[in-house]
XYZ file of C-alpha atoms in Angstrom:
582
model
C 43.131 24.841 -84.894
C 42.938 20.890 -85.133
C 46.150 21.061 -83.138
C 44.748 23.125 -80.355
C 41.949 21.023 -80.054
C 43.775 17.323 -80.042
C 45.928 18.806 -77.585
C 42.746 19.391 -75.345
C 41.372 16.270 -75.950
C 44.542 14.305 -74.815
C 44.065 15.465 -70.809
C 40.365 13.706 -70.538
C 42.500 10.415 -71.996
C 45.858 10.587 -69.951
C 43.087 10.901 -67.386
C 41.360 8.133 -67.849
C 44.614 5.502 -68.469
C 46.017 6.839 -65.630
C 48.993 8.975 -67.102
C 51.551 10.461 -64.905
C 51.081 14.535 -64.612
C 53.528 17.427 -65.516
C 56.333 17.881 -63.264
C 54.911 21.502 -62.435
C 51.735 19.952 -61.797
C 52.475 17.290 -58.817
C 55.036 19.539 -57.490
C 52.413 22.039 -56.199
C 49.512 19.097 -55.638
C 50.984 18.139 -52.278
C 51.103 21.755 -50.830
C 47.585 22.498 -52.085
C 46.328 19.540 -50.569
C 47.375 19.870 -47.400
C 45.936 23.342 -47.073
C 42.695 21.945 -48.094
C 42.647 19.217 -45.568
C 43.966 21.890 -43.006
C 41.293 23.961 -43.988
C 38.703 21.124 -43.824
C 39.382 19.226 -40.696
C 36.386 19.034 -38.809
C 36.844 20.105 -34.622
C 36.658 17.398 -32.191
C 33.517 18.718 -30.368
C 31.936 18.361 -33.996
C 32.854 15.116 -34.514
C 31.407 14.700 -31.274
C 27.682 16.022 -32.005
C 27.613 14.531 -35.356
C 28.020 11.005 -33.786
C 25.742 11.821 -31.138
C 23.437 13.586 -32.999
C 23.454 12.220 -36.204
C 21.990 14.485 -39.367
C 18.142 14.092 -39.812
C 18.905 12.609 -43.644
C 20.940 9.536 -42.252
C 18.321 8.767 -39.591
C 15.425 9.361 -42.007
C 17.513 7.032 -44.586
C 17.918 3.963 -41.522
C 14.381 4.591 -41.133
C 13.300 4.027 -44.391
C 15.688 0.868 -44.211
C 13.799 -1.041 -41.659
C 10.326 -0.124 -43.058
C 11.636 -1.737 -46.561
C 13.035 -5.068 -44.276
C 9.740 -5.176 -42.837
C 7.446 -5.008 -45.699
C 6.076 -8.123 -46.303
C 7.283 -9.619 -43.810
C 5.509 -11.251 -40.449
C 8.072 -9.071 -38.354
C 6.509 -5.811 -36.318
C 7.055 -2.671 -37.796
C 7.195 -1.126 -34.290
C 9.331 -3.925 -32.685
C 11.869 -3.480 -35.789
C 12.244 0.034 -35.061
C 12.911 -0.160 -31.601
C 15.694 -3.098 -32.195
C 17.047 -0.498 -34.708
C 17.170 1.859 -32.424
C 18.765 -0.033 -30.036
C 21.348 -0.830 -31.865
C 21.860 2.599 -33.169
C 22.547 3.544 -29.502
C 24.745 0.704 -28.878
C 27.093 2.059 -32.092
C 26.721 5.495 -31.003
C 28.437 4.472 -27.154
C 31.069 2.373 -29.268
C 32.318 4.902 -31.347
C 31.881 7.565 -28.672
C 34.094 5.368 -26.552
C 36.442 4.789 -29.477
C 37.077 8.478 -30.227
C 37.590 9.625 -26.430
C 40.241 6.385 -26.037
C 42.117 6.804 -29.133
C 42.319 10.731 -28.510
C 43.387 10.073 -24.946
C 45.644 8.115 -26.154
C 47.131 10.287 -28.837
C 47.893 12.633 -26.439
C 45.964 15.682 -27.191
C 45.062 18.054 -24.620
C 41.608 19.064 -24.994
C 39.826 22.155 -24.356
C 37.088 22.770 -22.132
C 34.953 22.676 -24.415
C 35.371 19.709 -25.677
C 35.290 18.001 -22.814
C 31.920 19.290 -22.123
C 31.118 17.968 -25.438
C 32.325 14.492 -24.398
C 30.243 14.990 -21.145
C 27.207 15.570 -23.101
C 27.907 12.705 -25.372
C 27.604 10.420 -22.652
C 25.206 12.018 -20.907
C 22.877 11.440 -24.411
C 24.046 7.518 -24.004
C 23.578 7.353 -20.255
C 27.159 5.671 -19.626
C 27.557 7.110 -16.630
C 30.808 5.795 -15.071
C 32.469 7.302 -18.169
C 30.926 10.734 -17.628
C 32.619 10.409 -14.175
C 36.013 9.329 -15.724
C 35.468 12.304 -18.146
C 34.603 14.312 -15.339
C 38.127 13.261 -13.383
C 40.306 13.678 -16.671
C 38.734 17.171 -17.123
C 39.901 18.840 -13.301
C 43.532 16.624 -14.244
C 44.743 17.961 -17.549
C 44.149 21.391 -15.572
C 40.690 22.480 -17.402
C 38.330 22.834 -14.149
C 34.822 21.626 -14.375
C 32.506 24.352 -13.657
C 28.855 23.915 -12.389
C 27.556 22.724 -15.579
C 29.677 20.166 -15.874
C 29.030 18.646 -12.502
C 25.373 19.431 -12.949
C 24.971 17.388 -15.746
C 27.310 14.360 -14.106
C 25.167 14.362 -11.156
C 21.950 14.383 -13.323
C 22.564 11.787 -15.075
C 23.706 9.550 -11.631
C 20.554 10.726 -10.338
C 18.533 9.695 -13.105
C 20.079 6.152 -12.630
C 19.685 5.804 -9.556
C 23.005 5.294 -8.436
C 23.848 7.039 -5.538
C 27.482 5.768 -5.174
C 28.639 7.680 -8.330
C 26.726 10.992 -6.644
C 29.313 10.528 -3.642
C 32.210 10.122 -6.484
C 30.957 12.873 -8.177
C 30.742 14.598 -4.851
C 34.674 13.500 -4.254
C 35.427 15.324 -7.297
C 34.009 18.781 -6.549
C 35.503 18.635 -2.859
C 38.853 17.430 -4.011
C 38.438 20.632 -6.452
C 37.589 23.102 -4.124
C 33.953 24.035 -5.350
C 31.785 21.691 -2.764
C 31.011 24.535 -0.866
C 29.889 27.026 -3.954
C 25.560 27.302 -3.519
C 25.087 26.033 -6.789
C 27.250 23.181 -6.709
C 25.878 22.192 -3.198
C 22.300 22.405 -4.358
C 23.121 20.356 -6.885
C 25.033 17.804 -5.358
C 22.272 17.009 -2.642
C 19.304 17.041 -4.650
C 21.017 14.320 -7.125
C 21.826 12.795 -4.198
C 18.378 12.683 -2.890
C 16.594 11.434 -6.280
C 19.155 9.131 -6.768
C 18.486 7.873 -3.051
C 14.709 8.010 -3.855
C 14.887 6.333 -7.050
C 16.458 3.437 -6.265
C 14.195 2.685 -3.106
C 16.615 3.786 -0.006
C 13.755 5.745 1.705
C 16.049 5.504 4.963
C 18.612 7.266 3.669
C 17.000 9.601 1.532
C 15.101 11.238 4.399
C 18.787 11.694 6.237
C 19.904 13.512 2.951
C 17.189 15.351 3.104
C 16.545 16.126 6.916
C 20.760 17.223 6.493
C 19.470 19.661 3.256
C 17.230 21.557 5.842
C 20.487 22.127 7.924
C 22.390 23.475 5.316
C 19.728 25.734 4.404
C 19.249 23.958 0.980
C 15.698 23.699 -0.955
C 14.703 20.528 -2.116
C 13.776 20.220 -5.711
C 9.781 18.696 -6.948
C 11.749 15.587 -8.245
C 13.560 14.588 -5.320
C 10.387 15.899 -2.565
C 8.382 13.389 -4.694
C 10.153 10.548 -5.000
C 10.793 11.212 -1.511
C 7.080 11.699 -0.308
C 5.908 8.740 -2.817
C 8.722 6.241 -1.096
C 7.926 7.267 2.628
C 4.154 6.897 1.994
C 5.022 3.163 0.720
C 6.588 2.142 3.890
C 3.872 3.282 6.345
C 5.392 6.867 7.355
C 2.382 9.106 6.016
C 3.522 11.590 9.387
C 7.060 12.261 7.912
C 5.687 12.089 4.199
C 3.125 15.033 5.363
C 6.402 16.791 6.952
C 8.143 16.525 3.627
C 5.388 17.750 1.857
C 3.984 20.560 3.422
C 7.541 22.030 3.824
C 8.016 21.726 -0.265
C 4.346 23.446 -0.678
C 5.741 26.348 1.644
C 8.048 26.738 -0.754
C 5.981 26.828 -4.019
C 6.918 23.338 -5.113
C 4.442 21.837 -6.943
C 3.758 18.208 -7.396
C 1.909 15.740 -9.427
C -0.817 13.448 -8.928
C 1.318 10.169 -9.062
C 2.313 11.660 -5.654
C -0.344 12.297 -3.922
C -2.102 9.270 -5.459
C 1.071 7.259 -3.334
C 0.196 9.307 -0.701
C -3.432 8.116 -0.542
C -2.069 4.777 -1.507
C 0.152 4.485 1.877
C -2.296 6.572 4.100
C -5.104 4.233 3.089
C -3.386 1.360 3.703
C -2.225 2.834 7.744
C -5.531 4.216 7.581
C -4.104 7.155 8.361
C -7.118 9.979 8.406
C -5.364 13.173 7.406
C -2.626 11.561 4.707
C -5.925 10.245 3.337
C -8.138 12.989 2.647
C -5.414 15.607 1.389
C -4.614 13.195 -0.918
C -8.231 12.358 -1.711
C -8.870 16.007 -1.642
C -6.291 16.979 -4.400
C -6.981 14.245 -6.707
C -10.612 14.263 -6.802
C -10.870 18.047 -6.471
C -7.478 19.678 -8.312
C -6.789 16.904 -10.177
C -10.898 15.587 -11.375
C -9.415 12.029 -10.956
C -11.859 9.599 -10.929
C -10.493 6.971 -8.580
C -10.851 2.797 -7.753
C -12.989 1.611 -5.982
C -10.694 0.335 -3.639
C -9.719 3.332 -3.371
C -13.075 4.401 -2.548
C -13.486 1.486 -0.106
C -10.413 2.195 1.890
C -10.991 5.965 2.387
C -14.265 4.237 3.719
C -12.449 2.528 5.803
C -10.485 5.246 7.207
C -13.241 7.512 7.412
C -15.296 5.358 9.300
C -12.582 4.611 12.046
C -11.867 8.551 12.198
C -15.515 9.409 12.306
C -14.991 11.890 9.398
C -18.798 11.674 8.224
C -18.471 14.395 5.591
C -15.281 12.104 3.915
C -17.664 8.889 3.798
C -20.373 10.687 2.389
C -18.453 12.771 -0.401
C -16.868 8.676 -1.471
C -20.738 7.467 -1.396
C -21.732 10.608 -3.098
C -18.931 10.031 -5.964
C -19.523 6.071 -6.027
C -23.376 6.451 -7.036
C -22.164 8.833 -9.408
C -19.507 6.896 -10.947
C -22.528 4.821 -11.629
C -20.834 1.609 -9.117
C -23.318 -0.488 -7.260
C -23.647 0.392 -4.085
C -24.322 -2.531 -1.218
C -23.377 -2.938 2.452
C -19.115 -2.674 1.814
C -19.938 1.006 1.127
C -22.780 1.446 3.977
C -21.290 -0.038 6.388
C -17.859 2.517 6.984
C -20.126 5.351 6.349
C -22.747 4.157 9.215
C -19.825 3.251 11.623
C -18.187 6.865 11.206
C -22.043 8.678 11.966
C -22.083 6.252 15.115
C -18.471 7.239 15.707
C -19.646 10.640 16.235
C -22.616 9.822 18.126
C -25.150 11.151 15.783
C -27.997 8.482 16.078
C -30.078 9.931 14.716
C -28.594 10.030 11.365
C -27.104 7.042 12.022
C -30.205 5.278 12.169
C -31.535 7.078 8.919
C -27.952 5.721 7.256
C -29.494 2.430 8.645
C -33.066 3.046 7.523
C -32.137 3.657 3.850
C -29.986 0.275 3.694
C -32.663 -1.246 5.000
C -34.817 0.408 2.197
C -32.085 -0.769 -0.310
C -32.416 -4.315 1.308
C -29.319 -5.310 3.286
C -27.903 -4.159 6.237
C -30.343 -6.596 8.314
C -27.936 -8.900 9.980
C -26.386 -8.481 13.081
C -23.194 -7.967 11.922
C -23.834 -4.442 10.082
C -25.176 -3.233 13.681
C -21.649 -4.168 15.887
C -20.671 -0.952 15.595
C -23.659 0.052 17.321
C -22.713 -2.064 20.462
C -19.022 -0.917 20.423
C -19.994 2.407 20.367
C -21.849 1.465 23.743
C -19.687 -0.654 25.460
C -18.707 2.295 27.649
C -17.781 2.623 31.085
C -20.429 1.140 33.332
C -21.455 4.736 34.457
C -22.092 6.504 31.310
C -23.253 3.240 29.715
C -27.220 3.753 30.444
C -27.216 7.263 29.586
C -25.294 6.660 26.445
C -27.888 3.471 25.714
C -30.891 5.757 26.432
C -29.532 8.606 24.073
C -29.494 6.493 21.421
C -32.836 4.856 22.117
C -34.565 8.156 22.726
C -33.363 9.494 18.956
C -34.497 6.264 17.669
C -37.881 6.229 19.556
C -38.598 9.969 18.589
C -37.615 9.362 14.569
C -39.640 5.836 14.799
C -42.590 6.673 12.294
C -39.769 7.926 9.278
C -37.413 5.294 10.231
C -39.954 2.228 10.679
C -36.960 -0.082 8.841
C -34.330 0.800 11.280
C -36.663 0.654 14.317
C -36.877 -3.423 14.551
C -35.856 -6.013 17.394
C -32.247 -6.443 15.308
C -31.346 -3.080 16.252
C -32.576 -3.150 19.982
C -30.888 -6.890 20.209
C -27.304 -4.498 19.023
C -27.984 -1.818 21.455
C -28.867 -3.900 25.071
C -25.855 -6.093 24.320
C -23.503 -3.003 24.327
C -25.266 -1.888 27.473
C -24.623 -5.565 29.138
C -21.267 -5.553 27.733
C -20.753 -2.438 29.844
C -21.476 -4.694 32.820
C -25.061 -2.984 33.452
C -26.684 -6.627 33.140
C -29.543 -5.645 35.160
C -30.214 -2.219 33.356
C -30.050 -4.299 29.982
C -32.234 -6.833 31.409
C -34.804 -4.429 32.297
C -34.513 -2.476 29.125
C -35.460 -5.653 27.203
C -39.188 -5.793 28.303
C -39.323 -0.966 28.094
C -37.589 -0.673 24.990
C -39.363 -3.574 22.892
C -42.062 -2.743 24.752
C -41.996 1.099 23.445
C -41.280 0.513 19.662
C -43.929 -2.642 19.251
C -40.441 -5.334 18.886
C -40.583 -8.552 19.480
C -38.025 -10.274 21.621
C -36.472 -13.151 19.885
C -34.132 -16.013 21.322
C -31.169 -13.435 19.938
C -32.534 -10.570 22.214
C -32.260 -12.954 25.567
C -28.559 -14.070 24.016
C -27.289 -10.550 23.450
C -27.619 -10.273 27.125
C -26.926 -13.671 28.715
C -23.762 -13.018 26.700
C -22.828 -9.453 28.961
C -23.952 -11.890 31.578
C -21.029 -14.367 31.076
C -18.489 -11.483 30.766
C -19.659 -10.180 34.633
C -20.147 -14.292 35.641
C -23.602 -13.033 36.792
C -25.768 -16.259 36.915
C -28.469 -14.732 38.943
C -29.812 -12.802 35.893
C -28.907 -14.885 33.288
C -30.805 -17.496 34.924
C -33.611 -15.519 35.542
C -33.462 -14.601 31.808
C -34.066 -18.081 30.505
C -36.821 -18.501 33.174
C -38.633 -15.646 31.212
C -37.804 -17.078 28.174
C -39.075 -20.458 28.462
C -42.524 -19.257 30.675
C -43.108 -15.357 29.567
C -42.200 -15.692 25.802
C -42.568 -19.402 25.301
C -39.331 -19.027 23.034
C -37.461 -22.170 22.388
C -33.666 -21.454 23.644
C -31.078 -21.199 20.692
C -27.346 -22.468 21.030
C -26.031 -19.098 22.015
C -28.387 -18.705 24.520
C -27.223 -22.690 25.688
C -23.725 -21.707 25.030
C -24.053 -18.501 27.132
C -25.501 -20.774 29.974
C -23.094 -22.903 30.247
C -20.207 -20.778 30.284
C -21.513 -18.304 32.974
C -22.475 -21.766 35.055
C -18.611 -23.028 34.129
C -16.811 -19.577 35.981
C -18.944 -20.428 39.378
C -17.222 -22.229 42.263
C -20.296 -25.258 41.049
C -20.205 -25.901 37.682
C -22.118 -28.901 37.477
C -25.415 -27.112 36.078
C -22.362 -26.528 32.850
C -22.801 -30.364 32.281
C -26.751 -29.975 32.537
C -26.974 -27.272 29.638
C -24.569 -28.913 27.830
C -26.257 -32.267 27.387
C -29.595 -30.148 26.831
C -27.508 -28.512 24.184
C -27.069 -31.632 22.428
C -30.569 -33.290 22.979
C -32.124 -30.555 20.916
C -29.145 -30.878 17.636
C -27.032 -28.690 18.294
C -23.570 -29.271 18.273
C -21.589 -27.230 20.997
C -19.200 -24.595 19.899
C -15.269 -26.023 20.006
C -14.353 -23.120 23.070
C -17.000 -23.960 25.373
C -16.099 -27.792 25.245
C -12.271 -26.675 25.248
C -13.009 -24.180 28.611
C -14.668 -27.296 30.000
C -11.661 -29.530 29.766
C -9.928 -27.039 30.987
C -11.420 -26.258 34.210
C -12.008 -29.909 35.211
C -8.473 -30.681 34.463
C -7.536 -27.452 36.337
C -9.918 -28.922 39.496
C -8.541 -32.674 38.709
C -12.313 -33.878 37.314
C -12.293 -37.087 35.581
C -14.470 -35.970 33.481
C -11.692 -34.079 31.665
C -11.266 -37.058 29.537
C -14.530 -38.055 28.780
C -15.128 -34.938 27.419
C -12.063 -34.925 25.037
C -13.615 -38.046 24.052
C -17.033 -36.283 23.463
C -15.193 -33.569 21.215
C -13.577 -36.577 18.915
C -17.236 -38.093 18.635
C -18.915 -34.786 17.494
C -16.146 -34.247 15.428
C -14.773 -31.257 17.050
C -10.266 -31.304 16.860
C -8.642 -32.145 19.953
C -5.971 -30.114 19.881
C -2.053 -31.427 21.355
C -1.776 -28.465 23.134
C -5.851 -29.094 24.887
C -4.717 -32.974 25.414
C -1.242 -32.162 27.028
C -3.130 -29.677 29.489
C -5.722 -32.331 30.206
C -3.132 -34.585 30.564
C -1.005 -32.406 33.310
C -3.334 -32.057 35.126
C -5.522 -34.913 35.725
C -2.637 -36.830 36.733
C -3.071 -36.239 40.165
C -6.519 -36.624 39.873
C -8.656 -37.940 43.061
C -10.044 -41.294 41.343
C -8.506 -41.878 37.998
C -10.192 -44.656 35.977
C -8.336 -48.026 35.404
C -9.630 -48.232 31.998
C -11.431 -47.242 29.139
C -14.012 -49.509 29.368
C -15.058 -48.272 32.874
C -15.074 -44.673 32.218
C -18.486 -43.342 30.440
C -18.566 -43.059 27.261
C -20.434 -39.980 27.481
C -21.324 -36.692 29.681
C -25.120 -38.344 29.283
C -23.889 -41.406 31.060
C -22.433 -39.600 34.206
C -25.647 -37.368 34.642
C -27.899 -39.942 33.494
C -30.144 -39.996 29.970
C -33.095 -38.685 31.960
C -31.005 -35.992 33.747
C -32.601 -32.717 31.703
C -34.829 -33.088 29.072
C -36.281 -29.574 27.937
């Protein structure tokens, strides 16, 4: 019995100092081996997922790794994982890359299947010029690609944004005969078109796609947005529209970061109808609440489209979006009611900012007087339309009903070029609403005036100024005198409202004294110079280009001056100090 058991205790020993085995023993070690390696060899497409996809205990473990590094430490615990995980994907490509080259080089043929696993191995770490290569290898050794393989190649060129491997991909399926199959064509031009999109060749993109509707093939919601988003961004909201009603026809549905690049672009062409469908679906479909200048620009567009119900949803949703609102958001929504020719609720639009306490400048009311510059023989009855819904809403709109607004309305109707009719409307109208006239009342007309070169009434407009209305004359209405006295065949009365111009302060404006030069150099007047040397002393630029023509032209002047000490210093010295004192 002891014998039995020494002899079982000598195995553990010979064991442990390494002692050779029986002869029967090793002689049928090799064999079994081999048919347990045989049996365990793990398939190439395996080996494949395992390095791609690595088990959930190693990752876990690498995890756990960084956290410990971290702990402690001043290092982010965020920043450390994602340098892990960079890294992780850079050994993943590397070993990928490894196995494919040293099995290529082994000469193995590979299945089909494992080439797709190869193909999905890169795919996973987006090398996408070996997924072609893989791709080429595959239709070589005689296994032909089907449509999943070049559906993922071309996914993953399209995701990058490289449209040159789409064409090689492309290449590939025509040099193996399955271009033409449906699937495969679908595929290869809606790649083609995100890839196009993607990487910011709009140009192009809209060729692929306007050659997709020839061939009969749908475009896909990924490639119609990109598409939509990248023609909105360089101005063509009519071919974006194209693009994307025909994808809606079609039950594609897209996003809001497209139609928010659609309002985007159409805001920025203010382009009305780009605008409000994508204002429509974001605000409505979407419940977006949007920037304000977002909100400003549809404003914008909506007042140059006239689209009154557009500005007043935006003013609506601005007051509730609790924003302040002042005269940026007033002012599009009264120009589209004028645009329309609704005065009357124009002028309640202006009678509540007036309530609110702005809009009483003359600049919110100019799009009062472009909207009445018309043609000279619709003018009046366009002027008197809008005074008789103002005059007939006076006692609820006593804010909007003030000489500002009159002074914006009789200078559209002299801008038409009915000077007289405006001139007469400025006693009736004032007259009629209880306005006073103001020095800006007599200059909004002398100023339609100098556009028809009618001095006849803008002369007798001062007249009534100075003796009906006692109203000391401002420097537009001086300004406006002397440039409808510079267009007459005599322009000397220019010079006499110019130095009355300056004896009450005022310093002329730097086009009047520039027209001046330039129509006595154009008439070779001395006095060209002395005026340039006027401008320099009120400290107004003298421009090359203004001396040059001054220059040219007085050279041939009638009596040129033989020096500067001779010539007047001043206009006030030609015409004498006591020449017009007002």
């Amino acid at each position: 019995m002891y014998r039995r058991l020494a002899r079982s205790l000598q195995v553990p020993a010979q064991l442990r100092r390494a002692a050779p085995l029986s002869r029967g023993y090793t002689s049928r070690a090799p064999r079994i081996f081999a048919k347990d390696l045989a049996a365990m060899a793990v398939p190439l497409a395996r080996q494949v997922q395992e390095i791609v996809h690595p088990s959930q205990h190693t990752q876990l473990k690498k995890t756990r790794a960084v956290a410990q590094s971290t702990a402690g430490g001043d290092q982010d615990l965020g920043h450390a994982l994602a340098t892990e995980a960079q890294r992780q994907h850079a050994e993943t490509h590397a070993r990928l890359q490894r196995l494919y080259t040293e099995t290529q080089a082994g000469g193995a043929q590979l299945t089909r299947d494992e080439y797709t696993a190869f193909l999905e191995g890169f795919n996973e770490t987006r090398d996408m010029h070996s997924s072609v290569s893989v791709l080429r290898d595959m239709r070589a050794s005689g296994a032909q690609p089907g449509a999943a393989q070049y559906s993922m190649v071309l996914k993953l060129a399209a995701d990058s944004g490289y449209a040159p491997a789409v064409y090689e991909v492309g290449e590939e399926m025509r040099a193996a005969g399955v271009a033409d199959e449906p699937r495969n064509l679908d595929a290869f031009y809606n790649s083609l078109l995100r890839s196009l999109a993607r990487s910011g060749q709009i140009e192009h993109a809209y060729a692929v796609y306007a050659e997709m509707r020839e061939h009969k093939v749908a475009a896909q919601g990924v490639g119609c947005a990109g598409l939509v988003a990248g023609l909105a961004q360089i101005g063509e909201i009519a071919l974006a529209l194209d693009v994307l009603r025909a994808a809606l026809a079609q039950g594609t549905a897209f996003g809001a970061d497209t139609y928010a690049a659609l309002l985007h672009g159409a805001g920025r062409c203010m382009h009305h109808e780009g605008y409000a469908l994508g204002y429509e679906q974001l605000t409505r479909v979407f419940g977006m609440q949007l920037p304000e200048g977002d909100y400003l620009a549809g404003l914008d567009v909506a007042a140059r489209a006239g689209d009154v119900a557009l500005a007043g949803d935006i003013v609506q949703r601005v007051r509730a979006h609790g924003l302040p609102l002042d005269e940026k958001h007033f002012e599009p929504l009264l120009a589209a009611v004028v645009a329309t020719g609704q005065w009357a609720r124009a002028f309640r639009v202006l009678n509540m900012m007036r309530g609110s306490g702005f809009g009483t400048t003359p600049a919110t009311l100019r799009v009062v007087t472009r909207q009445l510059t018309v043609a000279a023989d619709v003018a009046e009855r366009a002027a008197d339309e809008a005074f008789a819904a103002l005059q007939e809403n006076q006692p609820e709109l006593a804010a909007a009903a003030d000489s500002v607004t009159l002074d914006a309305m009789v200078a559209g109707l002299a801008r038409s070029g009915c000077v007289e009719a405006a001139a007469s409307r400025l006693s009736s109208w004032y007259a009629a609403l209880g306005a006073l006239r103001t020095a800006s009342s007599y200059a909004a007309v002398l100023e339609g005036c100098v556009h028809r070169r009618n001095k006849t009434v803008a002369e007798q407009l001062l007249a009534r100024l100075l003796d009906v209305d006692a109203l000391a004359p401002s420097q537009r209405v001086y300004d406006a005198m002397v440039r409808v006295t510079l267009v007459q065949p005599n322009y000397e009365d220019a010079f006499v409202y110019l130095e009355a111009m300056k004896a009450h302060g005022m310093v002329p404006p730097w086009r009047t004294m520039a027209a001046m030069v330039r129509r006595c150099a154009r008439v070779r007047d001395v006095r060209a110079q002395t005026l340039l040397r006027e401008m320099r002393k009120l400290g107004l630029v003298v421009t090359p280009a203004l001396a040059d023509y001054a220059q040219a032209f007085g050279r041939n002047a009638r009596s040129e001056p033989q020096g500067d000490s001779s010539d007047p210093a001043t206009i006030g010295d030609l015409l004498g100090n006591d020449a017009f004192s007002v």
